[in-house]
Short mmCIF file of C-alpha atoms in Angstrom, two decimals:
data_model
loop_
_atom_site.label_atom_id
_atom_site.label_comp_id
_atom_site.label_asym_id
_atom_site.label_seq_id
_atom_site.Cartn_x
_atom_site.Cartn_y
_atom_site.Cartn_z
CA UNK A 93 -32.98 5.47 45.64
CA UNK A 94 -31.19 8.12 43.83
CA UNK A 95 -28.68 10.11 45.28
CA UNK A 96 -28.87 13.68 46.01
CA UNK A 97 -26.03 15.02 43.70
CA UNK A 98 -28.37 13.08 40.90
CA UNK A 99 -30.91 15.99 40.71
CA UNK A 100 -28.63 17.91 38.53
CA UNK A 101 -29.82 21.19 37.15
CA UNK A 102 -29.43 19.47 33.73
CA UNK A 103 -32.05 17.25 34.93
CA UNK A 104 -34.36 19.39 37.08
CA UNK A 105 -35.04 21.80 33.83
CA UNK A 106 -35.88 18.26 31.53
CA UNK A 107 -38.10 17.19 34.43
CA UNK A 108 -39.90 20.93 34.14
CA UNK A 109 -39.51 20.45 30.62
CA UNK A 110 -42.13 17.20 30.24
CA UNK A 111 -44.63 19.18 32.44
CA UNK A 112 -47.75 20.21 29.87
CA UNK A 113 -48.29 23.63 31.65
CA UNK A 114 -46.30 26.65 30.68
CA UNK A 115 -43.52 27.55 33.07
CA UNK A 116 -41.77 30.73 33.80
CA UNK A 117 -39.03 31.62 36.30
CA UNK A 118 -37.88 35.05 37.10
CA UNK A 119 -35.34 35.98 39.39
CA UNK A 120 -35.43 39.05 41.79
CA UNK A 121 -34.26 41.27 39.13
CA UNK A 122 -36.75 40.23 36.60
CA UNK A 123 -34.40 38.71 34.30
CA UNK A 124 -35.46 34.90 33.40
CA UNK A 125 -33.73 32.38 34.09
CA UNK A 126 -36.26 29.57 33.07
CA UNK A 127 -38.37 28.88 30.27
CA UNK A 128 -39.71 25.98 29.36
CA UNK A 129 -41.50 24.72 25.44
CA UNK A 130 -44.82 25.03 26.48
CA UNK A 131 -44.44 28.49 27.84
CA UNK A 132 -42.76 30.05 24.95
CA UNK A 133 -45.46 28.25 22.69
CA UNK A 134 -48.54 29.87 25.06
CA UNK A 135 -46.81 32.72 23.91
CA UNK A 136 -45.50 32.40 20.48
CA UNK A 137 -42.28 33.43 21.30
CA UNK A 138 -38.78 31.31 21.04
CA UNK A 139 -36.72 30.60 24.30
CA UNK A 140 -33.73 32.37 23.30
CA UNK A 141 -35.75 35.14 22.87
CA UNK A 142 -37.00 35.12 26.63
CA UNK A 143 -34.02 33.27 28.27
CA UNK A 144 -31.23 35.45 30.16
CA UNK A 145 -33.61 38.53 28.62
CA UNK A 146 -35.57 41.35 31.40
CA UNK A 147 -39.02 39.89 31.46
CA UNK A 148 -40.20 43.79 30.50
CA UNK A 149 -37.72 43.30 27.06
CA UNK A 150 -39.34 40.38 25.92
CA UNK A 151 -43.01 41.17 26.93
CA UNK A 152 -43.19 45.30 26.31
CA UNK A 153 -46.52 45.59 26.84
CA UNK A 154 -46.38 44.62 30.40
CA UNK A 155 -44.84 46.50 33.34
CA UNK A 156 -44.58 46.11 37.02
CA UNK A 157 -48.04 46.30 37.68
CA UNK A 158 -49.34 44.17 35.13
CA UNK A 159 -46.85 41.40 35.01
CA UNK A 160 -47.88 38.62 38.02
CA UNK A 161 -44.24 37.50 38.15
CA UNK A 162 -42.91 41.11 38.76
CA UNK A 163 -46.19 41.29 41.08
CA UNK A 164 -45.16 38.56 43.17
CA UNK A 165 -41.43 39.58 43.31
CA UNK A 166 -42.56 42.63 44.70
CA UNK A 167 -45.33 41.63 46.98
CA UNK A 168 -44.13 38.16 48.07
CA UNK A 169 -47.43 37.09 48.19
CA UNK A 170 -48.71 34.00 45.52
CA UNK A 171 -51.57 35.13 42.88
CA UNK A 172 -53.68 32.16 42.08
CA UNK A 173 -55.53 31.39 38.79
CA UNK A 174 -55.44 34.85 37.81
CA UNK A 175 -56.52 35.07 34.04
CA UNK A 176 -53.59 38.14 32.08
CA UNK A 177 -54.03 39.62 28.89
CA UNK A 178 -50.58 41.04 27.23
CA UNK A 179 -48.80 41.17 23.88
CA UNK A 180 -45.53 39.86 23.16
CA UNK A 181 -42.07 40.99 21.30
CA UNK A 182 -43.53 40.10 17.92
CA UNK A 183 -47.08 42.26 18.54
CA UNK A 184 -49.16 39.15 19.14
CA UNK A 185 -51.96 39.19 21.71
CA UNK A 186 -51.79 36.55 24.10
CA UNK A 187 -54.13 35.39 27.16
CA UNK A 188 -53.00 32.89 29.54
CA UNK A 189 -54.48 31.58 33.53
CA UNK A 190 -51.74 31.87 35.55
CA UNK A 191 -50.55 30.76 39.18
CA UNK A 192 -47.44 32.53 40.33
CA UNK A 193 -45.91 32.00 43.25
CA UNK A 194 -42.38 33.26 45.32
CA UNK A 195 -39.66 31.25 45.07
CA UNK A 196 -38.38 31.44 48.99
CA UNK A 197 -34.85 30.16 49.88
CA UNK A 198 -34.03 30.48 53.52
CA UNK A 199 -36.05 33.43 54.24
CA UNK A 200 -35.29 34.80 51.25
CA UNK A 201 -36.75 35.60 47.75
CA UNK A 202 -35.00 34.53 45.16
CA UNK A 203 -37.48 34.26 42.26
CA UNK A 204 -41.05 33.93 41.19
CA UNK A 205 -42.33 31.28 39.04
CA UNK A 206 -45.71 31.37 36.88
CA UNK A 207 -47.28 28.16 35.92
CA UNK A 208 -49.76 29.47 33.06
CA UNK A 209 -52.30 27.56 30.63
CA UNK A 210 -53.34 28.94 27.27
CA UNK A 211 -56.48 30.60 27.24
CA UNK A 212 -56.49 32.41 23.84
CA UNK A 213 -58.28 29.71 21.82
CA UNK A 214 -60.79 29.55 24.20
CA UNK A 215 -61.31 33.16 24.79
CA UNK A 216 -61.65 33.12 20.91
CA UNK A 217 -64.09 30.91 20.65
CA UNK A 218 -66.05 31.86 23.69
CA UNK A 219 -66.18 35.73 21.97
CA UNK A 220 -67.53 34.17 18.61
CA UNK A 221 -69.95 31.95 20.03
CA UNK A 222 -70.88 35.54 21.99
CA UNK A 223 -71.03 37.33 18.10
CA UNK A 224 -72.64 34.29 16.98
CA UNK A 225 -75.57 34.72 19.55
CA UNK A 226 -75.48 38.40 18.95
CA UNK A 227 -76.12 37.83 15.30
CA UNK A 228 -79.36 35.29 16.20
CA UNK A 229 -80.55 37.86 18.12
CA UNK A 230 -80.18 41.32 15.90
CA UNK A 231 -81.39 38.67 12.73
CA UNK A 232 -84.48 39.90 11.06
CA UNK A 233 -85.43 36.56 10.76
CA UNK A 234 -87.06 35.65 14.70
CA UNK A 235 -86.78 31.95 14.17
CA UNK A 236 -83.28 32.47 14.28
CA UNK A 237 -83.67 34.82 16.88
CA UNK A 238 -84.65 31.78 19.39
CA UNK A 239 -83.61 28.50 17.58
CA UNK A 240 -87.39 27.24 19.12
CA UNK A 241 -86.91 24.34 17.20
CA UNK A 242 -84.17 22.97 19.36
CA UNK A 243 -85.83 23.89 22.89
CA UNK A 244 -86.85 21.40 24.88
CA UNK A 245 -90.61 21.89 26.61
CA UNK A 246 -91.75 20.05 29.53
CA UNK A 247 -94.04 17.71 27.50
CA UNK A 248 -90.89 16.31 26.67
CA UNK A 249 -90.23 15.33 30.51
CA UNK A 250 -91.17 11.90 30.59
CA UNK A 251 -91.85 10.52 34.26
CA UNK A 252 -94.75 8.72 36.06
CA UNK A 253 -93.30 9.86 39.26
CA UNK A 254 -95.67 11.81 41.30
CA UNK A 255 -93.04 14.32 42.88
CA UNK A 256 -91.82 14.72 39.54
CA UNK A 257 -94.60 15.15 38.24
CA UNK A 258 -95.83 17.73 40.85
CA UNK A 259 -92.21 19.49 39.81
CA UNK A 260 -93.62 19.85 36.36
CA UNK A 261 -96.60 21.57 37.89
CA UNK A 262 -94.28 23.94 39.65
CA UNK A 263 -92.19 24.74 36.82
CA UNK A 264 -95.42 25.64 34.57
CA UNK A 265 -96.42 28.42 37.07
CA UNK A 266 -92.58 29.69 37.24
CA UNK A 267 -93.07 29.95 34.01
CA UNK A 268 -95.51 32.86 34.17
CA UNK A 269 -93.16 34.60 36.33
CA UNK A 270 -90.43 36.83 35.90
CA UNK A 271 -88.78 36.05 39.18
CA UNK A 272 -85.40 34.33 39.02
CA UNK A 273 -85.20 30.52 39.31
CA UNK A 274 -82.88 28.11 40.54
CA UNK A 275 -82.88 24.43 39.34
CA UNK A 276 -80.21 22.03 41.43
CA UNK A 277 -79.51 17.89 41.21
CA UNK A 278 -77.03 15.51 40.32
CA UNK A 279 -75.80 15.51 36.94
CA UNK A 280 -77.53 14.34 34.26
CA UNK A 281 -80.74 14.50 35.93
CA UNK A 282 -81.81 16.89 33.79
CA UNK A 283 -81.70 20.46 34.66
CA UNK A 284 -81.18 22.20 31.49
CA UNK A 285 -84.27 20.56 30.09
CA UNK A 286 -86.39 21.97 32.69
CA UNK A 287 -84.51 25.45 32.48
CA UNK A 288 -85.46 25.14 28.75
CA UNK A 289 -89.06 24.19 29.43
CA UNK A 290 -89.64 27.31 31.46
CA UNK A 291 -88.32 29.46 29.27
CA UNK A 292 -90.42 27.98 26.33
CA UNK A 293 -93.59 28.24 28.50
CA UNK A 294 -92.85 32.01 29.51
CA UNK A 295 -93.57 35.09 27.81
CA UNK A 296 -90.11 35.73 26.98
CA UNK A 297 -90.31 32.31 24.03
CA UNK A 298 -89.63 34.50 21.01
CA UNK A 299 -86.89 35.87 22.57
CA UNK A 300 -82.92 34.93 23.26
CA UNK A 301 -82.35 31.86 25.77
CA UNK A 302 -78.39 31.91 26.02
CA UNK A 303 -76.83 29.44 28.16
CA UNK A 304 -73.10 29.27 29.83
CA UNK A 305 -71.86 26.76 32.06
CA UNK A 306 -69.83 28.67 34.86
CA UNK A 307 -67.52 26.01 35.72
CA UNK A 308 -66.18 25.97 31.98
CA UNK A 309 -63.92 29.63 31.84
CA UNK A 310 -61.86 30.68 34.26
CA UNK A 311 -63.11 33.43 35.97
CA UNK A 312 -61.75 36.62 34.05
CA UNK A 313 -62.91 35.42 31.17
CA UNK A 314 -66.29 34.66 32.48
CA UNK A 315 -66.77 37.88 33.72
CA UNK A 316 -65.98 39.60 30.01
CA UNK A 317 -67.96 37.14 28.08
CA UNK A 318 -71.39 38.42 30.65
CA UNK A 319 -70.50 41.79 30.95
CA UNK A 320 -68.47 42.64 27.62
CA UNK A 321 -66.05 44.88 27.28
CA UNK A 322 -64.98 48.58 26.65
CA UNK A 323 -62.20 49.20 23.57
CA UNK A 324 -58.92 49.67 25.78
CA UNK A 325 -59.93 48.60 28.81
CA UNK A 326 -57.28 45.78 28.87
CA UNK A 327 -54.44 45.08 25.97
CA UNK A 328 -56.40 43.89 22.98
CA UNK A 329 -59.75 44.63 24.34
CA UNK A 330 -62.65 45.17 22.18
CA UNK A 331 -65.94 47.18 22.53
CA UNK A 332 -68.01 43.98 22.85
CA UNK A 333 -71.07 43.14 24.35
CA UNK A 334 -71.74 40.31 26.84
CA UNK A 335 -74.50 37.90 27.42
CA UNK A 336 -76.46 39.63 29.82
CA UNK A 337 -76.90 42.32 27.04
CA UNK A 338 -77.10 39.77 24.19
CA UNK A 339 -79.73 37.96 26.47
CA UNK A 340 -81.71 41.52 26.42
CA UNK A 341 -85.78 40.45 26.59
CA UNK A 342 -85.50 36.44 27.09
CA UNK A 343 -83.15 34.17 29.54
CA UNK A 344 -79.84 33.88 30.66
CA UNK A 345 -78.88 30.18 32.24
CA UNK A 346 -75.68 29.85 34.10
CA UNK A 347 -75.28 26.19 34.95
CA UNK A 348 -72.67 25.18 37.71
CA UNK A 349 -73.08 28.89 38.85
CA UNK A 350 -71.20 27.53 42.37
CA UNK A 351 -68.10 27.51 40.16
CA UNK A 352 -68.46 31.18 39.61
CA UNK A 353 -65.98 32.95 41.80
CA UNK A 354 -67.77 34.73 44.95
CA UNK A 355 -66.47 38.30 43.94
CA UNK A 356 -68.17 37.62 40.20
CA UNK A 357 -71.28 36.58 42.79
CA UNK A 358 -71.24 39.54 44.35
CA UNK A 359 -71.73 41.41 40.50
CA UNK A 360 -74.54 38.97 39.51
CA UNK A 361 -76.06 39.65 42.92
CA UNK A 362 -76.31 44.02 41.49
CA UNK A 363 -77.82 42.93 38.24
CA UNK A 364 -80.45 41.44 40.02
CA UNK A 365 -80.97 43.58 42.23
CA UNK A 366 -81.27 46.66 39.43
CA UNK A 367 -80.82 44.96 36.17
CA UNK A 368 -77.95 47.55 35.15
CA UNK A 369 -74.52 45.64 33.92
CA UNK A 370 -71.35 47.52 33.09
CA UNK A 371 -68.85 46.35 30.83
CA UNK A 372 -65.17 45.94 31.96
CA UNK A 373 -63.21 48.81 31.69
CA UNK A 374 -66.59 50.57 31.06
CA UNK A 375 -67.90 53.84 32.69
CA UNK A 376 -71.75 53.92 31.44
CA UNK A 377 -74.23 51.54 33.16
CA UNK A 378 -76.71 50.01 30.80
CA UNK A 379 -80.21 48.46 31.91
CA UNK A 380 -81.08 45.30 30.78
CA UNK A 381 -83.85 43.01 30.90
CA UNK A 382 -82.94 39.83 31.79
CA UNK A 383 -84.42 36.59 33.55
CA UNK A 384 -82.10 34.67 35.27
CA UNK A 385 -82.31 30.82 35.57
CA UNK A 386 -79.21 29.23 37.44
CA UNK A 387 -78.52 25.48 37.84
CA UNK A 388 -76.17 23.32 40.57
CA UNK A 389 -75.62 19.98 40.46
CA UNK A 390 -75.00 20.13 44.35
CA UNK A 391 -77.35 21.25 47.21
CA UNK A 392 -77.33 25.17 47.62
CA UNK A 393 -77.02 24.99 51.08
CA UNK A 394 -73.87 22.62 51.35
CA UNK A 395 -72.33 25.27 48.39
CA UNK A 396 -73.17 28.37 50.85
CA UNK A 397 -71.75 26.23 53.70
CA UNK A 398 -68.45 25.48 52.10
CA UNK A 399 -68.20 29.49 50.55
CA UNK A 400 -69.01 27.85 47.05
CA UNK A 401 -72.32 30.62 47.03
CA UNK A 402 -73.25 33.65 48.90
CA UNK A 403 -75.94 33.65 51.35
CA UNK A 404 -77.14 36.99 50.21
CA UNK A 405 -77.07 35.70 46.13
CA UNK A 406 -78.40 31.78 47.39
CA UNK A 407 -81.32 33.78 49.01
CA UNK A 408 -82.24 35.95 46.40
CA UNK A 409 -82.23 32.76 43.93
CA UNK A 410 -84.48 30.78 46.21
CA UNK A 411 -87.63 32.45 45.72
CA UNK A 412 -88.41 30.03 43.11
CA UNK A 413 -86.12 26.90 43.61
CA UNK A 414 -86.41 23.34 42.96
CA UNK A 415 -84.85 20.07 43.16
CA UNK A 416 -84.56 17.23 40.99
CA UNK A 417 -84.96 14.14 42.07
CA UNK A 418 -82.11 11.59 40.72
CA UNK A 419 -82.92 8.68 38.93
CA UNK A 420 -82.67 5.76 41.30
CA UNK A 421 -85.63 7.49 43.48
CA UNK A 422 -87.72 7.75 40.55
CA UNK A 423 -87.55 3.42 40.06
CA UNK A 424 -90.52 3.46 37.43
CA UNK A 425 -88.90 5.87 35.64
CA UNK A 426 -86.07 3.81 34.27
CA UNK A 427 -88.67 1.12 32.66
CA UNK A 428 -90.38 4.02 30.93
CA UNK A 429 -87.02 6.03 29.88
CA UNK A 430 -85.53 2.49 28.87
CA UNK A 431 -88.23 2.02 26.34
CA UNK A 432 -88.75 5.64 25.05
CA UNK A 433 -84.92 5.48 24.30
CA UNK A 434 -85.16 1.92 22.78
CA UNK A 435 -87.38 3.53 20.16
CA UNK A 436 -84.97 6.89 19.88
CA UNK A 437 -82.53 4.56 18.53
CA UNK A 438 -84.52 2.03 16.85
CA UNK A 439 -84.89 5.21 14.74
CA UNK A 440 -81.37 6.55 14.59
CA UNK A 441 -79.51 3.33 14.08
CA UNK A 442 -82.38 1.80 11.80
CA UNK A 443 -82.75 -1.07 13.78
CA UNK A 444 -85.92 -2.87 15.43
CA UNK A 445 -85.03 -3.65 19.49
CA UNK A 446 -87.82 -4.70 21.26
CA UNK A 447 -86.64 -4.52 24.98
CA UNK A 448 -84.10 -5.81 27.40
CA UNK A 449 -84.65 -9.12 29.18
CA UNK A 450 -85.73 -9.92 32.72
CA UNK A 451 -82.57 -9.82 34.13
CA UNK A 452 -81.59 -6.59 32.67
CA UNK A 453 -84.01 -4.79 33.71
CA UNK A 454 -84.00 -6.20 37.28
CA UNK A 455 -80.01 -4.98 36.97
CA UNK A 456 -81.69 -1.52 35.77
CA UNK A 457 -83.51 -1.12 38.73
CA UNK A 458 -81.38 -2.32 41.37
CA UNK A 459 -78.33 -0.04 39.64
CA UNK A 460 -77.62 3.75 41.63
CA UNK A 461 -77.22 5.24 38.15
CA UNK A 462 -74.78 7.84 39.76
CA UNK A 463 -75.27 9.77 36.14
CA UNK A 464 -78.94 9.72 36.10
CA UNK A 465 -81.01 9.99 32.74
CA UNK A 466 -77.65 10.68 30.59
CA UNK A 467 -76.25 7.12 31.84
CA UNK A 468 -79.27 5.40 31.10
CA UNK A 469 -79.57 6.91 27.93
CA UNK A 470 -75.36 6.39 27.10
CA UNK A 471 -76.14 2.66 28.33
CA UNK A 472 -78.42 2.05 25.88
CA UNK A 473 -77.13 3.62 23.00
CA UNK A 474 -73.74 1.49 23.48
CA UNK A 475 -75.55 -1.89 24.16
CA UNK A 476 -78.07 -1.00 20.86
CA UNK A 477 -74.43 -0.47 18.58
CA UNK A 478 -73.56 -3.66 20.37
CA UNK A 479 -76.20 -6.14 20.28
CA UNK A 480 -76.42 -8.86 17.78
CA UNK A 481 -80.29 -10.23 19.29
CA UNK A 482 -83.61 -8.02 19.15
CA UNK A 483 -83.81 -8.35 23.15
CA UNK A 484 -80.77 -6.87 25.05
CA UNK A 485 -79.11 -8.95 27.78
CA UNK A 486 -76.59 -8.30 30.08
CA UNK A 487 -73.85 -9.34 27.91
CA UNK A 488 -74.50 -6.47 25.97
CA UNK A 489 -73.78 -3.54 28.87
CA UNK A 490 -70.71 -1.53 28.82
CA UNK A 491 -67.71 -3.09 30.00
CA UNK A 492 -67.99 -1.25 33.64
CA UNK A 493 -71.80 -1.85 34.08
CA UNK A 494 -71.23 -5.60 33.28
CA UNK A 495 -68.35 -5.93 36.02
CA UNK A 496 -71.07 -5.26 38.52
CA UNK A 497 -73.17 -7.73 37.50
CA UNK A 498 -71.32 -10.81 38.77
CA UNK A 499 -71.73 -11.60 42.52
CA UNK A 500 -68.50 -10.27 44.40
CA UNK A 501 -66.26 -12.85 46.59
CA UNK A 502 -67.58 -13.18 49.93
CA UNK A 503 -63.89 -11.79 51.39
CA UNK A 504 -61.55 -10.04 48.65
CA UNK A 505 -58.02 -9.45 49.92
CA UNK A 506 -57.76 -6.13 51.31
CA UNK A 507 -55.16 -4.67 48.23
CA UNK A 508 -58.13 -5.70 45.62
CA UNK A 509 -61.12 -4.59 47.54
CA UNK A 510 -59.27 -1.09 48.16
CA UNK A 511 -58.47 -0.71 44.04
CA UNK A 512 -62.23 -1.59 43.01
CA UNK A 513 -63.35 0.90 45.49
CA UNK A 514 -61.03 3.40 43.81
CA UNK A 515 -62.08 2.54 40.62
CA UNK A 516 -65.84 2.41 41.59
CA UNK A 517 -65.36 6.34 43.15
CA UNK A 518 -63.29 7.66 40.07
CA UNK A 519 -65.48 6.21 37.52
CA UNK A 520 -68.77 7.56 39.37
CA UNK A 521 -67.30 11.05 39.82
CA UNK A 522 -66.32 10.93 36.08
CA UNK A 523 -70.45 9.96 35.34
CA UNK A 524 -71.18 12.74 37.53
CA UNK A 525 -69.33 15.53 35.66
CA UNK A 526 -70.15 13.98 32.32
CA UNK A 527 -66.22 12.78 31.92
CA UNK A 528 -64.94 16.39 32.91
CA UNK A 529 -61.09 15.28 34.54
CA UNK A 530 -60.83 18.46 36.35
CA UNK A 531 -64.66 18.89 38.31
CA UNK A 532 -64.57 14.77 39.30
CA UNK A 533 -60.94 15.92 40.98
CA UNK A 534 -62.39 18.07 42.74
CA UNK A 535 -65.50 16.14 43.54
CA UNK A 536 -63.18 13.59 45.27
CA UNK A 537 -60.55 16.13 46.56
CA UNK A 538 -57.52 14.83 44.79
CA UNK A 539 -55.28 17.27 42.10
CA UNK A 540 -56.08 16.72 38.73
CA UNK A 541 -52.75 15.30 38.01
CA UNK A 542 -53.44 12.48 40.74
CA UNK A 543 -56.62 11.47 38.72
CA UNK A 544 -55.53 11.24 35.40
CA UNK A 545 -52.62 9.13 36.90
CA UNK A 546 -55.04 6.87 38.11
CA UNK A 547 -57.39 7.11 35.25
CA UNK A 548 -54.39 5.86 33.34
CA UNK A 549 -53.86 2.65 35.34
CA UNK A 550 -57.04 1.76 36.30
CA UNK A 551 -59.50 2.76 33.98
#
């Protein structure tokens, strides 16, 4: 064990150094006193040009209301994933999500430091995509104006379960509504299909259907890509519109919406309540006609009990809400998906499968399928690229499917059992946010950092 006189400064600042997140260190007066690689490359400054320098000197733009670190100095209070907007020395805009938090020595403040990630690619791309729907919509052309050709409809739904089947049902009468819907299951069940369907089968076909999953943007940036913006109303800003008003006439379809942040709830809730947005930074309210369709891979009610959804918005959703049932309640589903994706890439792969074997498909339906119809449909895509025989057998599953096939040892030593377990939870969290790091972390309540550890060593 290292001593204590080992933790040098020398090599506390090459420890900060290796850390991928940008990191920042003021001191009371605002001068900085750390800096690390990442940081200055968030943004696009060099080190020497921010190290020993007033914070206010190297970022002009800022001041001590806008900068978090000169915030948080002030107010000795942390600010948590708050998303900034601010140009640096050389005139460049940048956008980061930060955390800042007081440094606190004895009592007493003696610094702030801001651990920020780089959001200006994706705040890019997220405002083209934006101008990319805009231009589908204002085309003169209206079969680019809805893409129909790539919409799924509910004849595409393939099931010969009867509660799915009465779901269908359902969803072909919400369709001739214009009441909001919301669609929840596990993931990969297949929500956005559905949400698709309806919209196909409603009145509002020829028009937009724009979707945007919540849990993807921090929330800052999520609220200016559905609202837009007004020209000035932050450094940089744009007059741009948003997806509610690029959605004008058809369907906007938030997926994850319980990873919208509950004050961004609480300005969903008002457009649905009068269908008037305003744009950030905006002063003129501007009505817009827009169905909402929202999706959640967990029950509504555990979100609104754990303050992942407001009552008032989870009650205003639920006039029209249904569940999906996951895959290893609908058993004679998995026969009939196994073969309709057989032939999918029979086509694709130009090859001529015929099946899977007996004890395959027992496996199939005696496997939870924690990702539902996606797994199914990854599982036999791999074992197709993978076969060498015109019937599949169990020799030809993924590596992590086929380790479940063996019989276990009637008594595994404790150690062993404890790590498959582990590696049994991580890998079904990563099937049930479609390999996103950051949602299975929080799905098991462990930091990010702890998973991809783990993802390294077992997985």
């Amino acid at each position: 064990m290292p001593s204590e006189s080992f933790i040098t400064r020398e090599v506390l600042e090459a420890i900060l150094d290796t850390i991928d997140e940008g990191i920042h260190v003021i001191d009371p007066n605002g001068q900085t006193i750390f800096y690390n690689g990442v940081a200055a490359k968030h943004d696009g400054m060099n080190r020497s040009e921010v190290l020993g320098k007033p914070l206010l000197e190297a970022f002009p733009s800022l001041n001590h209301k806008s900068s978090t670190l000169l915030r948080v100095i002030k107010s000795e209070k942390p600010i948590y994933n708050f998303s900034q907007s601010y140009v640096n020395a050389h005139g460049r805009i940048i956008e980061t999500l930060n955390t800042t938090l007081p440094i606190n020595v004895k009592g007493v403040i003696v610094g702030a430091i801001e651990i920020a990630k780089d959001y200006s690619s994706v705040k890019k791309l997220s405002q083209r995509l934006a101008d990319l729907e805009g231009s589908l919509k204002t085309s003169e052309n209206p079969e680019k104006k809805t893409e129909i050709g790539q919409m799924h409809s509910f004849s595409e739904i393939l099931t010969s379960d009867p509660q799915f089947k009465s779901l269908i049902s359902q969803g072909k009468k919400a369709a001739r509504s214009s009441s909001s819907v919301l669609v929840y299951g596990e993931s990969g069940v297949g929500k956005e299909l559905f949400v698709q369907s309806i919209h196909r089968d409603s009145d509002r076909r020829n028009e937009p259907f724009i979707a945007q999953n919540c849990a993807a943007l921090p929330g800052s940036l999520l609220e200016s890509l559905l609202f837009g913006t007004a020209k000035g109303s932050y450094t940089g800003a744009l007059e741009r519109k948003g997806l509610f008003e690029l959605a004008d006439g058809g369907t906007l379809f938030l997926d994850e919406l319980q990873s919208m942040p509950i004050d961004l709830q609480a300005k969903l809730l008002r457009v649905l309540e009068d269908g008037f947005i305003r744009r950030i930074g905006g002063a003129r309210s501007v009505q817009v006609d827009v169905r909402i369709i929202a999706a959640m891979n967990i029950n509504p009610k555990n979100a609104v009990s754990e303050n992942k959804l407001r009552p008032d918005l989870y009650y205003r959703l639920n006039v029209l809400s249904y569940e999906l049932p996951p895959l290893r309640e609908r058993v004679k589903d998995i026969e009939l998906l196994t073969e309709y994706f057989i032939s999918i890439y029979n086509t694709k792969l130009e090859k001529t499968i015929k099946g899977i074997d007996e004890e395959t498909r027992f496996f199939f339906q005696k496997y939870q399928w924690p990702g539902n119809v996606r797994e199914l449909k990854h599982t036999i895509e791999y074992m197709m690229n993978h076969t060498e025989q015109d019937i599949m057998v169990l020799e030809d599953l993924p590596q992590l499917l086929k380790k479940r096939t063996s019989p276990p040892e009637e008594i595994l030593p404790l150690r062993k059992a404890m790590l498959e377990m582990e590696t049994k939870l991580i890998t079904d969290a990563l099937l049930r946010t479609n390999g996103n790091v950051f949602q299975a972390s929080k799905l098991l309540q462990i930091p990010r950092q702890t998973l991809q550890y783990k993802i390294r060593k077992h997985i």
